[in-house]
Short mmCIF file of C-alpha atoms and ligand atoms in Angstrom, two decimals:
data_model
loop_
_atom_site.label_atom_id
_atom_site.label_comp_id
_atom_site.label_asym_id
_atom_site.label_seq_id
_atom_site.Cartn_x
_atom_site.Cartn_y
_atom_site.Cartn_z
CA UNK A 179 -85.20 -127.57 25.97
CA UNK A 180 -84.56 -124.57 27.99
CA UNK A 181 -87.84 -121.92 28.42
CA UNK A 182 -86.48 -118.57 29.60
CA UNK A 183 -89.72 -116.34 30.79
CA UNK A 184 -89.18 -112.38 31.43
CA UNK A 185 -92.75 -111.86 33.24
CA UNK A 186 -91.98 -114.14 35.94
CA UNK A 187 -93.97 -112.65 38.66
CA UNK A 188 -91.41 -114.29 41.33
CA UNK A 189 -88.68 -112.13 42.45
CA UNK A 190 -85.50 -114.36 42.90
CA UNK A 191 -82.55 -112.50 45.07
CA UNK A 192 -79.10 -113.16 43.21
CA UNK A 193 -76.65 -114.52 45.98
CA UNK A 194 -74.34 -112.50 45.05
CA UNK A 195 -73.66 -108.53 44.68
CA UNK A 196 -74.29 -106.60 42.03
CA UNK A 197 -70.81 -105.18 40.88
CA UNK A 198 -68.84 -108.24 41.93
CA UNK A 199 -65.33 -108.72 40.22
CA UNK A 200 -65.14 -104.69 39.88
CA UNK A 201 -61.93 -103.55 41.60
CA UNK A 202 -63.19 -101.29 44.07
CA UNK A 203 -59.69 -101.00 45.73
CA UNK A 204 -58.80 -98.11 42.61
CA UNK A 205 -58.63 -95.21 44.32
CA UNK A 206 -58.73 -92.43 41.21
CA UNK A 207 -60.50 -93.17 37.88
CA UNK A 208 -58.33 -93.04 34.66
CA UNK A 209 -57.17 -89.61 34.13
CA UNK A 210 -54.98 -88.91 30.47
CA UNK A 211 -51.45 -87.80 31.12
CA UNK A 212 -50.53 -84.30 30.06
CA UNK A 213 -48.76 -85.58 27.03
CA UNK A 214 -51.72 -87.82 26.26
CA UNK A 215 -53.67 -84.91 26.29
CA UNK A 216 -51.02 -82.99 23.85
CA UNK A 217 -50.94 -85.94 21.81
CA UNK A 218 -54.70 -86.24 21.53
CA UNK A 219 -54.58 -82.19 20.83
CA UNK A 220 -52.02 -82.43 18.57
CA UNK A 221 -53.93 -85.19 16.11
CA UNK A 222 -57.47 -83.91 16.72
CA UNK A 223 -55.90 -80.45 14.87
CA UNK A 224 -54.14 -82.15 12.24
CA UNK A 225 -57.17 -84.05 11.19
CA UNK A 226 -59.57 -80.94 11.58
CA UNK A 227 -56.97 -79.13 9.44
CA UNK A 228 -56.86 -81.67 6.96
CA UNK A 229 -60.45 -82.01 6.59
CA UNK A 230 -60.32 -78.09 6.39
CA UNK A 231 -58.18 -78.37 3.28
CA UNK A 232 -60.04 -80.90 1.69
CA UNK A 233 -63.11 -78.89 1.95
CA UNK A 234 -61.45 -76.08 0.61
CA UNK A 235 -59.82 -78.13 -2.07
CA UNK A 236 -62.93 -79.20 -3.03
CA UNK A 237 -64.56 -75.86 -3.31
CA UNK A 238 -61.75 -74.48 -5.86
CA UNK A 239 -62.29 -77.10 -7.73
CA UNK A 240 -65.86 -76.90 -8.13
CA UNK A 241 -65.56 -73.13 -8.67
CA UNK A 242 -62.95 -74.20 -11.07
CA UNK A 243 -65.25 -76.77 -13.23
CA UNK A 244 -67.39 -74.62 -12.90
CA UNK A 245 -65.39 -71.00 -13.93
CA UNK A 246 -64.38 -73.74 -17.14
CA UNK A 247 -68.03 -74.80 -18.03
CA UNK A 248 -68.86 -70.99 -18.55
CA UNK A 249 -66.20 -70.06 -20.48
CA UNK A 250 -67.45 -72.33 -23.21
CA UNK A 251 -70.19 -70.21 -23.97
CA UNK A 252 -68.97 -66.99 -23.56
CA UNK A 253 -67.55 -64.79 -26.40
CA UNK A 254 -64.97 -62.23 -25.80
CA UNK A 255 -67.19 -59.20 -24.19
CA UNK A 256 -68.14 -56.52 -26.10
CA UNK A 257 -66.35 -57.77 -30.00
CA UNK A 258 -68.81 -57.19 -32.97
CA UNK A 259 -69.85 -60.71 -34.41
CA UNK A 260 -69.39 -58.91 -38.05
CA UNK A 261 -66.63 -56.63 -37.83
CA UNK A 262 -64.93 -58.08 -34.81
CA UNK A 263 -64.50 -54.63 -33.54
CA UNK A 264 -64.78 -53.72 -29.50
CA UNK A 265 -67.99 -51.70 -28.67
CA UNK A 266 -69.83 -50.77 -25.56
CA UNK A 267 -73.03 -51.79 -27.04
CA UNK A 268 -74.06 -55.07 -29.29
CA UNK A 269 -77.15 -55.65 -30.61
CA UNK A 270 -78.47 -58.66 -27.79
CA UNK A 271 -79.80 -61.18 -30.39
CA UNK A 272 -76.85 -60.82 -33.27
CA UNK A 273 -74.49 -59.11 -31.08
CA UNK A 274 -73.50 -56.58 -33.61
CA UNK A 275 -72.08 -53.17 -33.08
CA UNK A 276 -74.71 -49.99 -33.72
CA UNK A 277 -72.97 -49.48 -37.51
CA UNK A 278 -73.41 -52.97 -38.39
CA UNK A 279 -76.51 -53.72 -37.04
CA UNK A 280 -77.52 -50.30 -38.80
CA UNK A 281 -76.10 -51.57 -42.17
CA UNK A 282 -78.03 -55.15 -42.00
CA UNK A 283 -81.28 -53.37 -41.43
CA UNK A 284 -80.60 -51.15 -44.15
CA UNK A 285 -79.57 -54.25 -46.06
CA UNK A 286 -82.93 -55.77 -45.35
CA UNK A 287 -85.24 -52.74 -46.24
CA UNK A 288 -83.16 -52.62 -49.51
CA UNK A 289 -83.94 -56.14 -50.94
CA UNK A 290 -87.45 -55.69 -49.93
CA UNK A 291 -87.54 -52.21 -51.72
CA UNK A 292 -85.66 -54.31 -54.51
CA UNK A 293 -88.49 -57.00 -54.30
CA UNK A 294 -91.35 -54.09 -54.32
CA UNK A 295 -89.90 -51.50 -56.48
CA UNK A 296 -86.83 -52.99 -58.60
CA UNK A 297 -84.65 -50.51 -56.57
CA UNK A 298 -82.18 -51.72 -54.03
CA UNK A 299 -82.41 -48.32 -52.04
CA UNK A 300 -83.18 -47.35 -48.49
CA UNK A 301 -85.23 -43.96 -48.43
ZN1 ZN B 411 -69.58 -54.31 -36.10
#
């Protein structure tokens, strides 16, 4: 069995260098040729752009989904729920115009004058 200890307290000198095998005869390290570089350039851009597009994709599509999700609960702006007419203002619970919304009350406070009085009648 073979014991290998790390806080050996003898210092052992290797024989030989540090570094040995390494060609040390190259005079330049590796520089990229100019169409390397282009290359690298050219495919670095084409896969920022496509990630840029994906992105972007994605985004319309979630503003999409999302554009789709509201529309389900919107009504067409501003169309009585009663007379289906367009007005600038609808009552915000029943989203009635001002005439129809003034007709139910009146509606109301006649059945309970019917109720109190025997008179359906709004005074
Ligand atoms: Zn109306």
């Amino acid at each position: 069995m073979t014991a290998i200890l790390f806080d050996s307290t003898v210092t052992r000198k290797s024989s030989q260098s540090f570094g040995r095998g390494i060609d040390r005869e190259r005079p330049t390290p590796f520089e990229p040729s100019s169409q390397d570089r282009a290359w690298a350039a050219e495919s670095f851009d084409s896969l920022d752009q496509a990630r840029y597009q994906a992105e972007k994709n994605a985004r319309l599509e979630d503003s999409a989904r999302e554009a789709e999700w509201n529309d389900q609960f919107r009504l067409a702006p501003g169309l009585c729920e009663w007379c289906g007419e367009p007005s600038d203002w609808l009552d915000p619970v029943h989203k009635l115009c001002a005439e129809c919304m003034t007709d139910a009350e009146n509606s109301t406070i006649a059945c309970m004058n019917k109720v109190a009085m025997g008179e359906y009648r709004v005074f």
